[in-house]
Amino acid sequence: MTGANVRIAGVGKYLPERVMTNHEIESLVDTSDEWIKKRTGIAERRIAAPDETTSTMAVAAARDALAMAGLAPTDLDLIVIATGTPDHLGFPAAGSLVQEALGATRAGAFDVGAGCAAFGYGLVVGAQFVKTGALKNVLVAGSDVMSRIIDWRDRGTCVLFGDGAGAVVLQQTDRPGGLRSFVLGSDGCGAPKLIMPGGGSKMPASHESVEARAHFLKMEGANVFRFATNVIPGSILEATEKAGLTPADLSLVIPHQANIRIIDHAREKLRLPPERVFVNLDRYGNTSAASIPVALCEAFEQGRIHERDIVAMCAFGAGLCWAAAVWEWN
């Protein structure tokens, strides 16, 4: 097995058609458009249609990424789906559903669960298969239908999330660049701060769990906010240093699209001008594992990423965990 380099050969995204504005949420809970925008930076989000699932959205994003890469589904060696909202709890993996729907008959498939940081973990895992020379073409998609696990009576969480999917195709290449460094971390002490208590082996579904609304996401917002304001700039700085670079070398930072105050804090701490930090959460909210790949796709479509640019990506999520990567665009 010989070593190889890796490049992002294709990117793709999918956002549901339905747009839910802050004004619509005003009719559900005691909040306001002004408050949501001021506290989060979010103006609207997308909501999946009844017949849309994590796997169907991932398939749509994957098809665009494959088309950009000039590959057929049968060229794929592996499919990695980053998600916290798989079509089915436990099994089968969303990856297997995506593999079948695409017709990727040669590909293995599995899911990565790391909350909103899952795409970062999936990207690093997929890149290792390519960099070792074990595999040539790997699809990594982040897809989440957060609207299905949100308690629409909880104004502290229902204003934050949206649905969507993004995908990348990783490919062997002789070109320099690719994945320069990464940081993966976890602090399990923070697990209760961001959790869906019901549905697993600890609390299987029952009348009691349903009545307790335990099958919806629960979050200690203030604690998660404090965690994020430390880990986003900190992990980007650590990954940048591991790559032998400084924040000044970064052409673009793509942070997890969770809250504009978290993003602004990270930008100020890294001493970066606004034009070098990508933001789209005003239109989509927090799409969890889809956040980074959707933003990456849009940044490329807008001409904000060029050959040899140094791009840093970072997300935090349930666990509590985090993932950062520095990529030299090639």
Tab-separated table of C-alpha atoms in Angstrom:
chain	number	residue	atom	x	y	z
A	1	MET	CA	0.000	0.000	0.000
A	2	THR	CA	1.623	3.269	-1.126
A	3	GLY	CA	0.934	6.757	0.138
A	4	ALA	CA	-0.951	9.264	-1.985
A	5	ASN	CA	-2.243	12.801	-1.821
A	6	VAL	CA	-5.886	13.794	-1.549
A	7	ARG	CA	-7.977	16.503	-3.147
A	8	ILE	CA	-11.594	17.602	-2.998
A	9	ALA	CA	-12.615	16.751	-6.548
A	10	GLY	CA	-16.279	17.709	-6.229
A	11	VAL	CA	-18.687	19.520	-3.938
A	12	GLY	CA	-22.469	19.512	-3.819
A	13	LYS	CA	-25.356	20.627	-1.640
A	14	TYR	CA	-29.077	20.211	-1.198
A	15	LEU	CA	-31.475	22.498	0.685
A	16	PRO	CA	-35.209	21.750	0.960
A	17	GLU	CA	-37.564	24.096	-0.862
A	18	ARG	CA	-39.629	25.143	2.133
A	19	VAL	CA	-38.384	28.301	3.842
A	20	MET	CA	-39.397	28.960	7.448
A	21	THR	CA	-38.877	32.565	8.501
A	22	ASN	CA	-38.530	33.936	11.999
A	23	HIS	CA	-42.003	35.431	11.648
A	24	GLU	CA	-43.464	31.941	11.290
A	25	ILE	CA	-41.709	30.848	14.486
A	26	GLU	CA	-43.257	33.858	16.245
A	27	SER	CA	-46.602	32.079	15.881
A	28	LEU	CA	-45.243	28.944	17.615
A	29	VAL	CA	-43.348	30.274	20.644
A	30	ASP	CA	-42.870	33.525	22.544
A	31	THR	CA	-40.085	35.118	20.512
A	32	SER	CA	-39.558	37.742	17.805
A	33	ASP	CA	-37.766	38.168	14.513
A	34	GLU	CA	-35.720	40.995	16.041
A	35	TRP	CA	-34.641	38.891	19.052
A	36	ILE	CA	-33.667	35.875	16.926
A	37	LYS	CA	-31.607	37.968	14.508
A	38	LYS	CA	-29.876	39.876	17.300
A	39	ARG	CA	-29.029	36.801	19.378
A	40	THR	CA	-28.230	34.318	16.600
A	41	GLY	CA	-27.941	36.063	13.233
A	42	ILE	CA	-30.559	33.718	11.742
A	43	ALA	CA	-33.361	35.091	9.555
A	44	GLU	CA	-34.718	31.894	8.022
A	45	ARG	CA	-34.083	28.173	7.693
A	46	ARG	CA	-35.094	25.315	5.386
A	47	ILE	CA	-37.516	22.561	6.445
A	48	ALA	CA	-37.584	19.142	4.792
A	49	ALA	CA	-40.755	17.987	3.062
A	50	PRO	CA	-42.575	14.979	4.551
A	51	ASP	CA	-41.074	12.625	1.954
A	52	GLU	CA	-37.509	13.913	2.443
A	53	THR	CA	-35.068	12.161	4.766
A	54	THR	CA	-31.410	12.337	5.696
A	55	SER	CA	-30.540	9.802	2.994
A	56	THR	CA	-32.598	11.396	0.198
A	57	MET	CA	-30.999	14.780	0.847
A	58	ALA	CA	-27.532	13.214	1.002
A	59	VAL	CA	-28.160	11.506	-2.338
A	60	ALA	CA	-29.103	14.825	-3.968
A	61	ALA	CA	-25.963	16.534	-2.661
A	62	ALA	CA	-23.831	13.525	-3.609
A	63	ARG	CA	-25.047	13.540	-7.197
A	64	ASP	CA	-23.916	17.150	-7.610
A	65	ALA	CA	-20.522	16.385	-6.068
A	66	LEU	CA	-20.041	13.350	-8.315
A	67	ALA	CA	-20.995	15.375	-11.403
A	68	MET	CA	-18.437	18.053	-10.544
A	69	ALA	CA	-15.793	15.359	-10.006
A	70	GLY	CA	-16.673	13.709	-13.314
A	71	LEU	CA	-17.289	10.372	-11.622
A	72	ALA	CA	-20.019	7.763	-11.790
A	73	PRO	CA	-21.409	6.235	-8.584
A	74	THR	CA	-19.721	2.967	-9.545
A	75	ASP	CA	-16.342	4.733	-9.260
A	76	LEU	CA	-16.817	5.184	-5.501
A	77	ASP	CA	-14.897	2.944	-3.115
A	78	LEU	CA	-16.489	4.221	0.099
A	79	ILE	CA	-19.415	6.331	1.305
A	80	VAL	CA	-19.277	8.078	4.696
A	81	ILE	CA	-22.447	9.772	5.930
A	82	ALA	CA	-22.088	12.268	8.774
A	83	THR	CA	-25.406	12.611	10.579
A	84	GLY	CA	-27.151	12.738	13.911
A	85	THR	CA	-30.572	12.101	12.370
A	86	PRO	CA	-30.277	8.876	10.329
A	87	ASP	CA	-33.395	7.573	8.596
A	88	HIS	CA	-33.537	4.746	11.137
A	89	LEU	CA	-32.227	4.643	14.700
A	90	GLY	CA	-29.367	2.154	14.965
A	91	PHE	CA	-29.642	0.372	11.634
A	92	PRO	CA	-29.519	0.278	8.729
A	93	ALA	CA	-26.931	3.008	8.350
A	94	ALA	CA	-27.938	5.976	6.238
A	95	GLY	CA	-24.764	5.247	4.279
A	96	SER	CA	-26.212	1.956	3.041
A	97	LEU	CA	-29.396	3.701	1.895
A	98	VAL	CA	-27.349	6.320	0.050
A	99	GLN	CA	-25.156	3.627	-1.510
A	100	GLU	CA	-28.206	1.778	-2.871
A	101	ALA	CA	-29.985	4.909	-4.103
A	102	LEU	CA	-26.875	6.119	-5.939
A	103	GLY	CA	-26.127	2.712	-7.445
A	104	ALA	CA	-22.624	2.768	-5.963
A	105	THR	CA	-22.302	-1.007	-6.258
A	106	ARG	CA	-18.561	-1.149	-5.422
A	107	ALA	CA	-18.680	1.072	-2.340
A	108	GLY	CA	-18.664	0.242	1.327
A	109	ALA	CA	-20.741	2.543	3.496
A	110	PHE	CA	-21.074	3.632	7.098
A	111	ASP	CA	-22.233	6.537	9.260
A	112	VAL	CA	-20.295	8.880	11.523
A	113	GLY	CA	-22.116	10.297	14.528
A	114	ALA	CA	-20.477	13.293	16.193
A	115	GLY	CA	-23.320	15.789	16.239
A	116	CYS	CA	-22.651	18.983	14.340
A	117	ALA	CA	-18.945	18.062	14.142
A	118	ALA	CA	-19.676	14.799	12.309
A	119	PHE	CA	-18.705	16.076	8.865
A	120	GLY	CA	-15.304	17.145	10.170
A	121	TYR	CA	-14.739	13.661	11.550
A	122	GLY	CA	-15.973	12.087	8.306
A	123	LEU	CA	-13.740	14.317	6.199
A	124	VAL	CA	-10.649	13.350	8.188
A	125	VAL	CA	-11.558	9.642	8.143
A	126	GLY	CA	-12.215	9.653	4.399
A	127	ALA	CA	-8.988	11.521	3.699
A	128	GLN	CA	-6.977	8.891	5.570
A	129	PHE	CA	-8.266	6.101	3.317
A	130	VAL	CA	-7.133	8.091	0.290
A	131	LYS	CA	-3.829	9.340	1.696
A	132	THR	CA	-2.728	5.806	2.619
A	133	GLY	CA	-3.430	4.671	-0.929
A	134	ALA	CA	-6.047	2.188	0.254
A	135	LEU	CA	-8.907	3.806	-1.697
A	136	LYS	CA	-9.145	6.142	-4.695
A	137	ASN	CA	-12.576	7.776	-4.497
A	138	VAL	CA	-14.466	8.475	-1.265
A	139	LEU	CA	-17.769	10.311	-0.848
A	140	VAL	CA	-18.299	12.162	2.440
A	141	ALA	CA	-21.704	13.750	3.001
A	142	GLY	CA	-23.144	15.644	5.948
A	143	SER	CA	-26.928	15.475	6.130
A	144	ASP	CA	-29.387	16.229	8.902
A	145	VAL	CA	-33.145	16.687	9.267
A	146	MET	CA	-33.024	18.607	12.517
A	147	SER	CA	-36.668	19.704	12.224
A	148	ARG	CA	-37.696	16.129	13.102
A	149	ILE	CA	-35.963	16.154	16.509
A	150	ILE	CA	-36.659	19.762	17.517
A	151	ASP	CA	-39.187	20.534	20.215
A	152	TRP	CA	-41.219	23.269	18.577
A	153	ARG	CA	-42.419	24.327	22.049
A	154	ASP	CA	-38.854	25.099	23.171
A	155	ARG	CA	-37.938	28.616	22.061
A	156	GLY	CA	-34.345	28.075	23.190
A	157	THR	CA	-33.711	25.505	20.456
A	158	CYS	CA	-36.414	25.662	17.778
A	159	VAL	CA	-35.153	29.000	16.427
A	160	LEU	CA	-31.646	27.641	15.786
A	161	PHE	CA	-31.845	24.677	13.453
A	162	GLY	CA	-32.660	23.848	9.849
A	163	ASP	CA	-32.407	20.948	7.399
A	164	GLY	CA	-29.938	20.336	4.577
A	165	ALA	CA	-27.138	18.260	3.112
A	166	GLY	CA	-23.700	18.818	1.636
A	167	ALA	CA	-21.183	16.441	0.097
A	168	VAL	CA	-17.610	16.217	-1.126
A	169	VAL	CA	-15.775	13.676	-3.253
A	170	LEU	CA	-12.248	12.936	-2.056
A	171	GLN	CA	-9.848	11.603	-4.674
A	172	GLN	CA	-6.254	10.514	-5.019
A	173	THR	CA	-4.037	13.062	-6.781
A	174	ASP	CA	-0.423	13.863	-7.542
A	175	ARG	CA	-1.050	17.563	-6.964
A	176	PRO	CA	0.481	19.144	-3.854
A	177	GLY	CA	-1.804	20.367	-1.114
A	178	GLY	CA	-4.916	18.701	0.235
A	179	LEU	CA	-5.315	17.967	3.934
A	180	ARG	CA	-2.498	19.791	5.729
A	181	SER	CA	-3.546	19.111	9.318
A	182	PHE	CA	-6.483	18.271	11.545
A	183	VAL	CA	-7.610	18.351	15.166
A	184	LEU	CA	-10.212	16.025	16.670
A	185	GLY	CA	-11.322	16.397	20.271
A	186	SER	CA	-13.969	15.385	22.766
A	187	ASP	CA	-14.989	16.292	26.313
A	188	GLY	CA	-17.537	13.715	27.400
A	189	CYS	CA	-18.152	15.587	30.653
A	190	GLY	CA	-20.270	17.942	28.580
A	191	ALA	CA	-22.503	15.196	27.153
A	192	PRO	CA	-25.605	16.192	29.174
A	193	LYS	CA	-25.378	19.755	27.863
A	194	LEU	CA	-26.484	18.761	24.361
A	195	ILE	CA	-28.435	15.533	24.202
A	196	MET	CA	-31.513	13.700	22.929
A	197	PRO	CA	-32.288	11.577	26.003
A	198	GLY	CA	-34.864	9.187	24.555
A	199	GLY	CA	-34.716	6.491	21.895
A	200	GLY	CA	-31.452	4.751	22.691
A	201	SER	CA	-30.650	1.727	24.817
A	202	LYS	CA	-30.538	3.840	27.990
A	203	MET	CA	-34.059	5.185	27.511
A	204	PRO	CA	-35.955	3.151	24.916
A	205	ALA	CA	-39.210	4.534	23.580
A	206	SER	CA	-42.120	4.248	26.007
A	207	HIS	CA	-45.276	6.111	26.907
A	208	GLU	CA	-43.300	7.809	29.669
A	209	SER	CA	-40.446	8.908	27.392
A	210	VAL	CA	-42.872	10.316	24.832
A	211	GLU	CA	-44.872	12.180	27.480
A	212	ALA	CA	-41.608	13.610	28.852
A	213	ARG	CA	-40.729	14.831	25.328
A	214	ALA	CA	-37.442	12.953	25.730
A	215	HIS	CA	-37.177	12.257	22.007
A	216	PHE	CA	-36.385	15.889	21.246
A	217	LEU	CA	-33.046	17.665	21.411
A	218	LYS	CA	-32.234	19.227	24.789
A	219	MET	CA	-29.560	21.907	25.100
A	220	GLU	CA	-28.073	24.020	27.859
A	221	GLY	CA	-27.618	27.010	25.592
A	222	ALA	CA	-25.404	29.186	27.798
A	223	ASN	CA	-22.985	26.336	28.574
A	224	VAL	CA	-22.740	25.241	24.931
A	225	PHE	CA	-22.175	28.859	23.886
A	226	ARG	CA	-19.258	29.239	26.309
A	227	PHE	CA	-17.777	25.947	25.121
A	228	ALA	CA	-18.059	26.973	21.463
A	229	THR	CA	-16.477	30.391	21.906
A	230	ASN	CA	-13.369	28.661	23.254
A	231	VAL	CA	-13.142	25.598	21.051
A	232	ILE	CA	-13.747	27.204	17.632
A	233	PRO	CA	-10.830	29.683	17.667
A	234	GLY	CA	-8.710	27.347	19.784
A	235	SER	CA	-8.967	24.340	17.476
A	236	ILE	CA	-8.476	26.452	14.340
A	237	LEU	CA	-5.321	27.918	15.860
A	238	GLU	CA	-4.084	24.444	16.870
A	239	ALA	CA	-4.717	22.995	13.405
A	240	THR	CA	-3.076	25.989	11.746
A	241	GLU	CA	0.030	25.620	13.908
A	242	LYS	CA	0.188	21.883	13.135
A	243	ALA	CA	0.252	22.813	9.440
A	244	GLY	CA	3.183	25.165	10.054
A	245	LEU	CA	1.020	28.215	9.403
A	246	THR	CA	-0.502	31.171	11.229
A	247	PRO	CA	-4.058	32.559	11.040
A	248	ALA	CA	-2.705	35.269	8.743
A	249	ASP	CA	-2.018	32.531	6.159
A	250	LEU	CA	-5.665	31.479	6.017
A	251	SER	CA	-7.432	32.482	2.810
A	252	LEU	CA	-10.851	31.531	4.152
A	253	VAL	CA	-12.290	30.144	7.377
A	254	ILE	CA	-15.493	28.103	7.188
A	255	PRO	CA	-16.799	27.835	10.757
A	256	HIS	CA	-19.797	25.858	11.946
A	257	GLN	CA	-22.864	27.962	11.208
A	258	ALA	CA	-24.422	27.894	14.667
A	259	ASN	CA	-24.532	31.468	15.930
A	260	ILE	CA	-23.184	34.720	14.502
A	261	ARG	CA	-21.877	35.778	17.925
A	262	ILE	CA	-19.738	32.623	18.120
A	263	ILE	CA	-18.427	33.238	14.600
A	264	ASP	CA	-17.661	36.911	15.287
A	265	HIS	CA	-15.867	36.024	18.520
A	266	ALA	CA	-13.690	33.484	16.708
A	267	ARG	CA	-12.926	35.931	13.889
A	268	GLU	CA	-11.852	38.621	16.343
A	269	LYS	CA	-9.721	36.209	18.358
A	270	LEU	CA	-7.970	35.017	15.192
A	271	ARG	CA	-7.646	38.648	14.012
A	272	LEU	CA	-9.250	37.983	10.649
A	273	PRO	CA	-11.216	40.492	8.541
A	274	PRO	CA	-14.890	39.655	7.856
A	275	GLU	CA	-14.247	38.848	4.174
A	276	ARG	CA	-12.047	35.888	5.191
A	277	VAL	CA	-14.776	34.192	7.228
A	278	PHE	CA	-17.685	32.556	5.395
A	279	VAL	CA	-21.201	33.037	6.782
A	280	ASN	CA	-24.523	31.724	5.477
A	281	LEU	CA	-26.402	30.909	8.701
A	282	ASP	CA	-28.725	33.866	8.138
A	283	ARG	CA	-30.397	31.832	5.352
A	284	TYR	CA	-30.110	28.285	6.694
A	285	GLY	CA	-29.606	28.348	10.452
A	286	ASN	CA	-27.679	25.488	12.026
A	287	THR	CA	-27.937	22.490	9.694
A	288	SER	CA	-25.751	20.383	12.015
A	289	ALA	CA	-23.514	17.960	10.074
A	290	ALA	CA	-24.514	19.655	6.804
A	291	SER	CA	-23.295	23.058	8.002
A	292	ILE	CA	-19.672	22.858	6.848
A	293	PRO	CA	-20.151	21.069	3.489
A	294	VAL	CA	-23.029	23.349	2.479
A	295	ALA	CA	-20.922	26.408	3.318
A	296	LEU	CA	-17.900	24.926	1.533
A	297	CYS	CA	-19.983	24.328	-1.586
A	298	GLU	CA	-21.397	27.857	-1.549
A	299	ALA	CA	-17.968	29.395	-0.989
A	300	PHE	CA	-16.666	27.549	-4.047
A	301	GLU	CA	-19.716	28.535	-6.123
A	302	GLN	CA	-19.185	32.190	-5.156
A	303	GLY	CA	-15.552	32.112	-6.301
A	304	ARG	CA	-14.157	32.558	-2.812
A	305	ILE	CA	-11.850	29.528	-3.020
A	306	HIS	CA	-8.994	29.320	-5.518
A	307	GLU	CA	-6.087	27.011	-6.302
A	308	ARG	CA	-3.541	26.862	-3.428
A	309	ASP	CA	-5.827	28.758	-1.047
A	310	ILE	CA	-5.538	27.689	2.570
A	311	VAL	CA	-9.012	26.916	3.926
A	312	ALA	CA	-9.739	26.138	7.579
A	313	MET	CA	-12.930	24.327	8.588
A	314	CYS	CA	-14.114	23.848	12.159
A	315	ALA	CA	-17.242	22.637	13.945
A	316	PHE	CA	-18.350	21.693	17.444
A	317	GLY	CA	-21.147	19.390	18.458
A	318	ALA	CA	-22.761	17.013	20.908
A	319	GLY	CA	-20.379	14.927	22.897
A	320	LEU	CA	-19.194	17.586	23.486
A	321	CYS	CA	-16.758	17.212	20.595
A	322	TRP	CA	-15.014	19.254	17.917
A	323	ALA	CA	-13.181	18.847	14.626
A	324	ALA	CA	-10.966	21.222	12.665
A	325	ALA	CA	-9.063	20.771	9.429
A	326	VAL	CA	-6.710	22.901	7.349
A	327	TRP	CA	-6.959	22.214	3.630
A	328	GLU	CA	-4.755	23.506	0.822
A	329	TRP	CA	-7.147	23.713	-2.131
A	330	ASN	CA	-5.827	21.601	-4.980
